Amino acid sequence: MRYAILFSGMSFRRHVNGLEFCYRTLVDHLGFAADHIRVLNYDGTLRAFGDPEGEPPDVWPGDGTPYRMVVHAEGSRAAFRQALRAIGEELSAGDQLFINTTGHGGHHGHGRGPDLVTYPYCERFRCRDFCADLATLPPHRSLVVLMAQCFSGGFNQAVLDASRAASTFIASATSETQQSFMSFEDGNWDAFQRNWIAALGGRDVDGVAIGLDADRARSGRISVREAFEHASSCPASSPYDSPEWAARPETAGETTLSEDSVVARAAA
């Protein structure tokens, strides 16, 4: 089985848009079951910081259709821990977990490490606490993490150390000391996250196929390392991002998010 947590704490509208793109790619192109995806955003709704009072926007800017993802809880550490507990009750040795974090990130400096800025009131979800929560999961086949917030590279080694998965891969939009950036072409998105997700599904936010092997993209067989390479080098990437990845073992970069890979490993 495959599970996913999509997390954004102190969200701007582009962060919510990125979670929606991730959700659609998982469900529409990679075959994830919608009820195996837990979305944690801002105040527990589709809203974002700076939205006008009242209801959030109805239309997602990717293709002009209504937002589809269901937000289960706010973007806080308590909600993240609850989502992990719920998934942990079902997670088995042959299963895969995918986590996408976005929103704002901070850094405490002087060796104290990075954090996720969460809701409410810009509370801080420190890397050490994030990893302590990850370590509560039972052993499982694969953990794949995509982090799009500023200073996200500071999580890389800590996530590898905390993971109880047999195979762990993490892709971060920046190094520990750098900020991440929105797309210069369209401020509705964070550049690295958008391009990494587009590579896995073979399609951009508007549904147009991107320049990867079409058959492999349609089957979900683009690896997480190949997605990283695409997101780091495609023309739509921000020149100011500083993407990094880490894996344990190194072959974890060959992992895909396809159902076939889970079924094949479980049958082996």
PDB file of C-alpha atoms in Angstrom:
ATOM      1  CA  MET A   1       0.000   0.000   0.000  1.00  0.00           C
ATOM      2  CA  ARG A   2       0.993   3.618  -0.527  1.00  0.00           C
ATOM      3  CA  TYR A   3       0.284   6.528   1.809  1.00  0.00           C
ATOM      4  CA  ALA A   4       0.969  10.266   1.630  1.00  0.00           C
ATOM      5  CA  ILE A   5       1.032  13.320   3.899  1.00  0.00           C
ATOM      6  CA  LEU A   6       0.900  16.758   2.255  1.00  0.00           C
ATOM      7  CA  PHE A   7       1.851  19.481   4.765  1.00  0.00           C
ATOM      8  CA  SER A   8       1.968  23.275   4.729  1.00  0.00           C
ATOM      9  CA  GLY A   9       1.875  25.337   7.912  1.00  0.00           C
ATOM     10  CA  MET A  10       2.103  29.082   7.346  1.00  0.00           C
ATOM     11  CA  SER A  11       0.823  28.858   3.775  1.00  0.00           C
ATOM     12  CA  PHE A  12       0.729  31.479   1.085  1.00  0.00           C
ATOM     13  CA  ARG A  13      -1.571  30.838  -1.867  1.00  0.00           C
ATOM     14  CA  ARG A  14       1.253  29.354  -3.970  1.00  0.00           C
ATOM     15  CA  HIS A  15       1.865  26.748  -1.270  1.00  0.00           C
ATOM     16  CA  VAL A  16      -1.760  25.620  -1.335  1.00  0.00           C
ATOM     17  CA  ASN A  17      -1.567  25.494  -5.123  1.00  0.00           C
ATOM     18  CA  GLY A  18       1.498  23.251  -4.879  1.00  0.00           C
ATOM     19  CA  LEU A  19      -0.238  20.830  -2.517  1.00  0.00           C
ATOM     20  CA  GLU A  20      -3.188  20.641  -4.903  1.00  0.00           C
ATOM     21  CA  PHE A  21      -0.826  19.833  -7.789  1.00  0.00           C
ATOM     22  CA  CYS A  22       0.827  17.142  -5.703  1.00  0.00           C
ATOM     23  CA  TYR A  23      -2.555  15.692  -4.734  1.00  0.00           C
ATOM     24  CA  ARG A  24      -3.771  15.585  -8.329  1.00  0.00           C
ATOM     25  CA  THR A  25      -0.553  13.992  -9.561  1.00  0.00           C
ATOM     26  CA  LEU A  26      -0.673  11.284  -6.897  1.00  0.00           C
ATOM     27  CA  VAL A  27      -4.312  10.431  -7.610  1.00  0.00           C
ATOM     28  CA  ASP A  28      -4.597  11.008 -11.368  1.00  0.00           C
ATOM     29  CA  HIS A  29      -1.195   9.863 -12.627  1.00  0.00           C
ATOM     30  CA  LEU A  30       0.315   7.665  -9.935  1.00  0.00           C
ATOM     31  CA  GLY A  31      -2.801   5.822  -8.796  1.00  0.00           C
ATOM     32  CA  PHE A  32      -2.788   6.720  -5.100  1.00  0.00           C
ATOM     33  CA  ALA A  33      -6.071   6.116  -3.292  1.00  0.00           C
ATOM     34  CA  ALA A  34      -7.516   9.466  -2.214  1.00  0.00           C
ATOM     35  CA  ASP A  35      -8.341   8.097   1.238  1.00  0.00           C
ATOM     36  CA  HIS A  36      -4.664   7.234   1.759  1.00  0.00           C
ATOM     37  CA  ILE A  37      -3.650  10.910   1.385  1.00  0.00           C
ATOM     38  CA  ARG A  38      -3.816  13.222   4.402  1.00  0.00           C
ATOM     39  CA  VAL A  39      -3.672  16.954   3.691  1.00  0.00           C
ATOM     40  CA  LEU A  40      -2.630  19.310   6.498  1.00  0.00           C
ATOM     41  CA  ASN A  41      -2.847  22.983   5.542  1.00  0.00           C
ATOM     42  CA  TYR A  42      -2.813  26.333   7.327  1.00  0.00           C
ATOM     43  CA  ASP A  43      -5.982  26.582   9.483  1.00  0.00           C
ATOM     44  CA  GLY A  44      -7.471  23.253   8.410  1.00  0.00           C
ATOM     45  CA  THR A  45      -9.125  24.618   5.268  1.00  0.00           C
ATOM     46  CA  LEU A  46      -8.075  25.553   1.736  1.00  0.00           C
ATOM     47  CA  ARG A  47      -7.319  29.066   2.958  1.00  0.00           C
ATOM     48  CA  ALA A  48      -3.884  30.694   2.981  1.00  0.00           C
ATOM     49  CA  PHE A  49      -2.326  33.647   4.781  1.00  0.00           C
ATOM     50  CA  GLY A  50      -3.276  36.868   3.019  1.00  0.00           C
ATOM     51  CA  ASP A  51      -6.443  35.525   1.402  1.00  0.00           C
ATOM     52  CA  PRO A  52      -9.383  37.951   1.426  1.00  0.00           C
ATOM     53  CA  GLU A  53     -11.875  37.430   4.234  1.00  0.00           C
ATOM     54  CA  GLY A  54     -14.473  34.757   3.574  1.00  0.00           C
ATOM     55  CA  GLU A  55     -14.211  31.637   1.473  1.00  0.00           C
ATOM     56  CA  PRO A  56     -10.929  30.648  -0.233  1.00  0.00           C
ATOM     57  CA  PRO A  57     -10.689  30.922  -4.031  1.00  0.00           C
ATOM     58  CA  ASP A  58     -12.805  28.386  -5.887  1.00  0.00           C
ATOM     59  CA  VAL A  59     -10.555  27.929  -8.900  1.00  0.00           C
ATOM     60  CA  TRP A  60      -7.107  26.334  -8.970  1.00  0.00           C
ATOM     61  CA  PRO A  61      -4.824  28.268 -11.363  1.00  0.00           C
ATOM     62  CA  GLY A  62      -3.325  25.115 -12.882  1.00  0.00           C
ATOM     63  CA  ASP A  63      -6.198  24.330 -15.220  1.00  0.00           C
ATOM     64  CA  GLY A  64      -8.974  26.645 -14.044  1.00  0.00           C
ATOM     65  CA  THR A  65     -10.997  23.913 -12.322  1.00  0.00           C
ATOM     66  CA  PRO A  66     -12.136  23.839  -8.664  1.00  0.00           C
ATOM     67  CA  TYR A  67      -9.745  22.640  -5.983  1.00  0.00           C
ATOM     68  CA  ARG A  68     -10.193  18.926  -5.347  1.00  0.00           C
ATOM     69  CA  MET A  69      -8.114  18.018  -2.321  1.00  0.00           C
ATOM     70  CA  VAL A  70      -9.834  17.656   1.037  1.00  0.00           C
ATOM     71  CA  VAL A  71      -7.948  19.306   3.902  1.00  0.00           C
ATOM     72  CA  HIS A  72      -8.072  17.077   6.972  1.00  0.00           C
ATOM     73  CA  ALA A  73      -6.412  19.291   9.596  1.00  0.00           C
ATOM     74  CA  GLU A  74      -4.315  22.393  10.185  1.00  0.00           C
ATOM     75  CA  GLY A  75      -0.630  22.614   9.364  1.00  0.00           C
ATOM     76  CA  SER A  76       0.714  22.047  12.879  1.00  0.00           C
ATOM     77  CA  ARG A  77       2.981  19.562  14.609  1.00  0.00           C
ATOM     78  CA  ALA A  78       0.031  18.132  16.540  1.00  0.00           C
ATOM     79  CA  ALA A  79      -1.830  17.445  13.284  1.00  0.00           C
ATOM     80  CA  PHE A  80       1.292  15.938  11.697  1.00  0.00           C
ATOM     81  CA  ARG A  81       1.739  13.589  14.645  1.00  0.00           C
ATOM     82  CA  GLN A  82      -1.904  12.579  14.452  1.00  0.00           C
ATOM     83  CA  ALA A  83      -1.568  11.830  10.733  1.00  0.00           C
ATOM     84  CA  LEU A  84       1.541   9.730  11.401  1.00  0.00           C
ATOM     85  CA  ARG A  85      -0.252   7.796  14.136  1.00  0.00           C
ATOM     86  CA  ALA A  86      -3.177   7.047  11.833  1.00  0.00           C
ATOM     87  CA  ILE A  87      -0.901   5.890   9.016  1.00  0.00           C
ATOM     88  CA  GLY A  88       1.344   4.003  11.428  1.00  0.00           C
ATOM     89  CA  GLU A  89      -1.584   1.864  12.506  1.00  0.00           C
ATOM     90  CA  GLU A  90      -1.883   0.611   8.918  1.00  0.00           C
ATOM     91  CA  LEU A  91       1.708   0.779   7.682  1.00  0.00           C
ATOM     92  CA  SER A  92       3.370  -2.603   7.116  1.00  0.00           C
ATOM     93  CA  ALA A  93       6.799  -3.827   6.021  1.00  0.00           C
ATOM     94  CA  GLY A  94       5.898  -3.747   2.312  1.00  0.00           C
ATOM     95  CA  ASP A  95       4.364  -0.256   2.262  1.00  0.00           C
ATOM     96  CA  GLN A  96       5.509   3.161   1.051  1.00  0.00           C
ATOM     97  CA  LEU A  97       5.045   6.613   2.591  1.00  0.00           C
ATOM     98  CA  PHE A  98       5.450   9.870   0.664  1.00  0.00           C
ATOM     99  CA  ILE A  99       5.649  13.214   2.496  1.00  0.00           C
ATOM    100  CA  ASN A 100       5.572  16.614   0.798  1.00  0.00           C
ATOM    101  CA  THR A 101       6.220  19.687   2.947  1.00  0.00           C
ATOM    102  CA  THR A 102       5.941  23.253   1.742  1.00  0.00           C
ATOM    103  CA  GLY A 103       5.032  26.650   3.174  1.00  0.00           C
ATOM    104  CA  HIS A 104       7.624  28.690   5.020  1.00  0.00           C
ATOM    105  CA  GLY A 105      10.781  27.414   6.687  1.00  0.00           C
ATOM    106  CA  GLY A 106      13.104  29.046   9.174  1.00  0.00           C
ATOM    107  CA  HIS A 107      16.510  28.467  10.711  1.00  0.00           C
ATOM    108  CA  HIS A 108      17.684  28.906  14.287  1.00  0.00           C
ATOM    109  CA  GLY A 109      21.353  29.376  13.375  1.00  0.00           C
ATOM    110  CA  HIS A 110      24.436  28.479  15.403  1.00  0.00           C
ATOM    111  CA  GLY A 111      24.038  24.759  14.761  1.00  0.00           C
ATOM    112  CA  ARG A 112      20.470  24.622  16.057  1.00  0.00           C
ATOM    113  CA  GLY A 113      19.016  23.649  12.715  1.00  0.00           C
ATOM    114  CA  PRO A 114      16.056  24.462  10.453  1.00  0.00           C
ATOM    115  CA  ASP A 115      12.332  24.239  11.024  1.00  0.00           C
ATOM    116  CA  LEU A 116       8.930  24.340   9.396  1.00  0.00           C
ATOM    117  CA  VAL A 117       6.881  27.445  10.191  1.00  0.00           C
ATOM    118  CA  THR A 118       3.478  26.165  11.240  1.00  0.00           C
ATOM    119  CA  TYR A 119      -0.016  27.334  12.056  1.00  0.00           C
ATOM    120  CA  PRO A 120      -1.070  29.066  14.260  1.00  0.00           C
ATOM    121  CA  TYR A 121       0.909  32.213  14.939  1.00  0.00           C
ATOM    122  CA  CYS A 122       4.056  31.142  13.124  1.00  0.00           C
ATOM    123  CA  GLU A 123       4.979  28.422  15.594  1.00  0.00           C
ATOM    124  CA  ARG A 124       8.153  26.452  14.825  1.00  0.00           C
ATOM    125  CA  PHE A 125       8.262  22.734  14.040  1.00  0.00           C
ATOM    126  CA  ARG A 126      11.946  22.004  14.516  1.00  0.00           C
ATOM    127  CA  CYS A 127      13.831  19.476  12.431  1.00  0.00           C
ATOM    128  CA  ARG A 128      14.692  17.438  15.520  1.00  0.00           C
ATOM    129  CA  ASP A 129      10.998  17.192  16.456  1.00  0.00           C
ATOM    130  CA  PHE A 130       9.936  16.355  12.902  1.00  0.00           C
ATOM    131  CA  CYS A 131      12.452  13.519  12.883  1.00  0.00           C
ATOM    132  CA  ALA A 132      11.472  12.320  16.351  1.00  0.00           C
ATOM    133  CA  ASP A 133       7.921  12.006  15.061  1.00  0.00           C
ATOM    134  CA  LEU A 134       9.075  10.133  11.946  1.00  0.00           C
ATOM    135  CA  ALA A 135      10.918   7.670  14.146  1.00  0.00           C
ATOM    136  CA  THR A 136       7.641   6.584  15.769  1.00  0.00           C
ATOM    137  CA  LEU A 137       6.544   4.831  12.558  1.00  0.00           C
ATOM    138  CA  PRO A 138       6.862   1.054  12.283  1.00  0.00           C
ATOM    139  CA  PRO A 139       9.383  -0.409   9.806  1.00  0.00           C
ATOM    140  CA  HIS A 140       8.226  -0.037   6.191  1.00  0.00           C
ATOM    141  CA  ARG A 141       9.555  -0.508   2.678  1.00  0.00           C
ATOM    142  CA  SER A 142      10.099   3.021   1.445  1.00  0.00           C
ATOM    143  CA  LEU A 143      10.005   6.641   2.581  1.00  0.00           C
ATOM    144  CA  VAL A 144      10.170   9.431  -0.019  1.00  0.00           C
ATOM    145  CA  VAL A 145      10.224  13.053   1.169  1.00  0.00           C
ATOM    146  CA  LEU A 146       9.958  16.228  -0.922  1.00  0.00           C
ATOM    147  CA  MET A 147      10.659  19.480   0.961  1.00  0.00           C
ATOM    148  CA  ALA A 148      10.065  22.813  -0.740  1.00  0.00           C
ATOM    149  CA  GLN A 149      10.430  25.291   2.151  1.00  0.00           C
ATOM    150  CA  CYS A 150      13.430  27.560   2.769  1.00  0.00           C
ATOM    151  CA  PHE A 151      16.470  25.942   4.428  1.00  0.00           C
ATOM    152  CA  SER A 152      15.014  22.496   3.706  1.00  0.00           C
ATOM    153  CA  GLY A 153      18.361  20.854   2.976  1.00  0.00           C
ATOM    154  CA  GLY A 154      19.084  20.983   6.688  1.00  0.00           C
ATOM    155  CA  PHE A 155      16.555  18.179   7.138  1.00  0.00           C
ATOM    156  CA  ASN A 156      18.242  15.744   4.751  1.00  0.00           C
ATOM    157  CA  GLN A 157      20.661  13.813   6.930  1.00  0.00           C
ATOM    158  CA  ALA A 158      18.407  13.998   9.968  1.00  0.00           C
ATOM    159  CA  VAL A 159      15.543  12.411   8.032  1.00  0.00           C
ATOM    160  CA  LEU A 160      17.809   9.591   6.833  1.00  0.00           C
ATOM    161  CA  ASP A 161      18.932   8.968  10.405  1.00  0.00           C
ATOM    162  CA  ALA A 162      15.387   8.952  11.803  1.00  0.00           C
ATOM    163  CA  SER A 163      13.675   6.917   9.079  1.00  0.00           C
ATOM    164  CA  ARG A 164      12.676   3.347   9.859  1.00  0.00           C
ATOM    165  CA  ALA A 165      12.166   2.571   6.172  1.00  0.00           C
ATOM    166  CA  ALA A 166      14.398   0.091   4.379  1.00  0.00           C
ATOM    167  CA  SER A 167      14.831   2.709   1.622  1.00  0.00           C
ATOM    168  CA  THR A 168      14.732   6.486   2.189  1.00  0.00           C
ATOM    169  CA  PHE A 169      15.080   9.335  -0.327  1.00  0.00           C
ATOM    170  CA  ILE A 170      14.692  13.047   0.368  1.00  0.00           C
ATOM    171  CA  ALA A 171      14.749  15.895  -2.170  1.00  0.00           C
ATOM    172  CA  SER A 172      15.012  19.476  -0.903  1.00  0.00           C
ATOM    173  CA  ALA A 173      14.623  22.710  -2.819  1.00  0.00           C
ATOM    174  CA  THR A 174      17.562  24.375  -1.066  1.00  0.00           C
ATOM    175  CA  SER A 175      20.656  23.847   0.997  1.00  0.00           C
ATOM    176  CA  GLU A 176      20.443  24.383   4.740  1.00  0.00           C
ATOM    177  CA  THR A 177      21.607  27.986   4.471  1.00  0.00           C
ATOM    178  CA  GLN A 178      19.538  29.170   1.491  1.00  0.00           C
ATOM    179  CA  GLN A 179      15.991  30.254   0.730  1.00  0.00           C
ATOM    180  CA  SER A 180      13.686  28.645  -1.824  1.00  0.00           C
ATOM    181  CA  PHE A 181      11.946  30.660  -4.527  1.00  0.00           C
ATOM    182  CA  MET A 182       8.677  30.927  -6.344  1.00  0.00           C
ATOM    183  CA  SER A 183       8.604  30.454 -10.084  1.00  0.00           C
ATOM    184  CA  PHE A 184       9.759  33.630 -11.832  1.00  0.00           C
ATOM    185  CA  GLU A 185       7.443  32.829 -14.735  1.00  0.00           C
ATOM    186  CA  ASP A 186       4.315  32.432 -12.588  1.00  0.00           C
ATOM    187  CA  GLY A 187       4.078  33.390  -8.914  1.00  0.00           C
ATOM    188  CA  ASN A 188       1.334  30.830  -8.310  1.00  0.00           C
ATOM    189  CA  TRP A 189       3.972  28.126  -7.672  1.00  0.00           C
ATOM    190  CA  ASP A 190       7.214  27.263  -5.946  1.00  0.00           C
ATOM    191  CA  ALA A 191       9.599  26.386  -8.763  1.00  0.00           C
ATOM    192  CA  PHE A 192      11.399  23.283  -7.507  1.00  0.00           C
ATOM    193  CA  GLN A 193       8.321  21.586  -6.065  1.00  0.00           C
ATOM    194  CA  ARG A 194       6.288  22.182  -9.214  1.00  0.00           C
ATOM    195  CA  ASN A 195       8.966  20.785 -11.515  1.00  0.00           C
ATOM    196  CA  TRP A 196       9.731  17.737  -9.327  1.00  0.00           C
ATOM    197  CA  ILE A 197       6.067  16.767  -9.164  1.00  0.00           C
ATOM    198  CA  ALA A 198       5.564  17.430 -12.875  1.00  0.00           C
ATOM    199  CA  ALA A 199       8.424  15.053 -13.654  1.00  0.00           C
ATOM    200  CA  LEU A 200       6.895  12.201 -11.645  1.00  0.00           C
ATOM    201  CA  GLY A 201       3.519  12.538 -13.352  1.00  0.00           C
ATOM    202  CA  GLY A 202       4.875  13.509 -16.765  1.00  0.00           C
ATOM    203  CA  ARG A 203       2.572  16.535 -16.918  1.00  0.00           C
ATOM    204  CA  ASP A 204       2.722  20.145 -15.816  1.00  0.00           C
ATOM    205  CA  VAL A 205       0.038  21.968 -13.843  1.00  0.00           C
ATOM    206  CA  ASP A 206      -1.997  22.675 -16.985  1.00  0.00           C
ATOM    207  CA  GLY A 207      -2.016  19.006 -17.986  1.00  0.00           C
ATOM    208  CA  VAL A 208       0.470  19.452 -20.837  1.00  0.00           C
ATOM    209  CA  ALA A 209       3.048  16.663 -21.166  1.00  0.00           C
ATOM    210  CA  ILE A 210       6.602  17.668 -20.294  1.00  0.00           C
ATOM    211  CA  GLY A 211       9.782  16.604 -22.048  1.00  0.00           C
ATOM    212  CA  LEU A 212      10.377  13.205 -20.451  1.00  0.00           C
ATOM    213  CA  ASP A 213       9.895   9.647 -21.651  1.00  0.00           C
ATOM    214  CA  ALA A 214       6.128   9.663 -22.136  1.00  0.00           C
ATOM    215  CA  ASP A 215       5.574   5.931 -21.660  1.00  0.00           C
ATOM    216  CA  ARG A 216       7.603   5.790 -18.455  1.00  0.00           C
ATOM    217  CA  ALA A 217       5.918   8.911 -17.083  1.00  0.00           C
ATOM    218  CA  ARG A 218       2.440   7.539 -17.799  1.00  0.00           C
ATOM    219  CA  SER A 219       3.297   4.296 -16.018  1.00  0.00           C
ATOM    220  CA  GLY A 220       4.695   6.133 -12.981  1.00  0.00           C
ATOM    221  CA  ARG A 221       8.177   4.732 -13.556  1.00  0.00           C
ATOM    222  CA  ILE A 222      10.111   8.001 -13.421  1.00  0.00           C
ATOM    223  CA  SER A 223      12.409   7.583 -10.415  1.00  0.00           C
ATOM    224  CA  VAL A 224      12.629  10.102  -7.606  1.00  0.00           C
ATOM    225  CA  ARG A 225      16.250  10.839  -8.554  1.00  0.00           C
ATOM    226  CA  GLU A 226      15.265  11.443 -12.190  1.00  0.00           C
ATOM    227  CA  ALA A 227      12.553  13.818 -10.960  1.00  0.00           C
ATOM    228  CA  PHE A 228      15.211  15.658  -8.930  1.00  0.00           C
ATOM    229  CA  GLU A 229      17.489  15.979 -11.957  1.00  0.00           C
ATOM    230  CA  HIS A 230      14.632  17.343 -14.067  1.00  0.00           C
ATOM    231  CA  ALA A 231      13.570  19.845 -11.414  1.00  0.00           C
ATOM    232  CA  SER A 232      17.158  21.012 -10.941  1.00  0.00           C
ATOM    233  CA  SER A 233      17.916  21.616 -14.602  1.00  0.00           C
ATOM    234  CA  CYS A 234      14.746  22.365 -16.564  1.00  0.00           C
ATOM    235  CA  PRO A 235      14.355  25.892 -18.002  1.00  0.00           C
ATOM    236  CA  ALA A 236      11.496  26.665 -15.613  1.00  0.00           C
ATOM    237  CA  SER A 237      13.717  26.123 -12.564  1.00  0.00           C
ATOM    238  CA  SER A 238      14.695  29.079 -10.415  1.00  0.00           C
ATOM    239  CA  PRO A 239      18.380  29.976 -10.798  1.00  0.00           C
ATOM    240  CA  TYR A 240      18.438  30.904  -7.117  1.00  0.00           C
ATOM    241  CA  ASP A 241      17.318  27.554  -5.701  1.00  0.00           C
ATOM    242  CA  SER A 242      20.075  25.236  -4.454  1.00  0.00           C
ATOM    243  CA  PRO A 243      18.502  21.744  -4.613  1.00  0.00           C
ATOM    244  CA  GLU A 244      19.996  18.831  -2.701  1.00  0.00           C
ATOM    245  CA  TRP A 245      19.113  15.179  -2.258  1.00  0.00           C
ATOM    246  CA  ALA A 246      20.104  12.399   0.105  1.00  0.00           C
ATOM    247  CA  ALA A 247      19.428   8.663   0.087  1.00  0.00           C
ATOM    248  CA  ARG A 248      19.910   5.547   2.187  1.00  0.00           C
ATOM    249  CA  PRO A 249      20.952   3.277   0.598  1.00  0.00           C
ATOM    250  CA  GLU A 250      22.170   5.221  -2.437  1.00  0.00           C
ATOM    251  CA  THR A 251      19.979   3.026  -4.661  1.00  0.00           C
ATOM    252  CA  ALA A 252      16.934   4.625  -2.976  1.00  0.00           C
ATOM    253  CA  GLY A 253      17.151   7.212  -5.736  1.00  0.00           C
ATOM    254  CA  GLU A 254      15.847   4.554  -8.118  1.00  0.00           C
ATOM    255  CA  THR A 255      12.570   4.400  -6.185  1.00  0.00           C
ATOM    256  CA  THR A 256       9.340   5.311  -7.959  1.00  0.00           C
ATOM    257  CA  LEU A 257       5.947   6.199  -6.532  1.00  0.00           C
ATOM    258  CA  SER A 258       4.190   3.733  -8.816  1.00  0.00           C
ATOM    259  CA  GLU A 259       1.912   1.005  -7.533  1.00  0.00           C
ATOM    260  CA  ASP A 260       3.799  -1.527  -9.661  1.00  0.00           C
ATOM    261  CA  SER A 261       6.959  -1.030  -7.616  1.00  0.00           C
ATOM    262  CA  VAL A 262       5.102  -1.711  -4.361  1.00  0.00           C
ATOM    263  CA  VAL A 263       3.389  -4.804  -5.715  1.00  0.00           C
ATOM    264  CA  ALA A 264       6.620  -6.164  -7.201  1.00  0.00           C
ATOM    265  CA  ARG A 265       8.581  -5.698  -3.983  1.00  0.00           C
ATOM    266  CA  ALA A 266       5.814  -7.235  -1.870  1.00  0.00           C
ATOM    267  CA  ALA A 267       5.730 -10.279  -4.135  1.00  0.00           C
ATOM    268  CA  ALA A 268       9.518 -10.776  -4.099  1.00  0.00           C
TER     269      ALA A 268
END
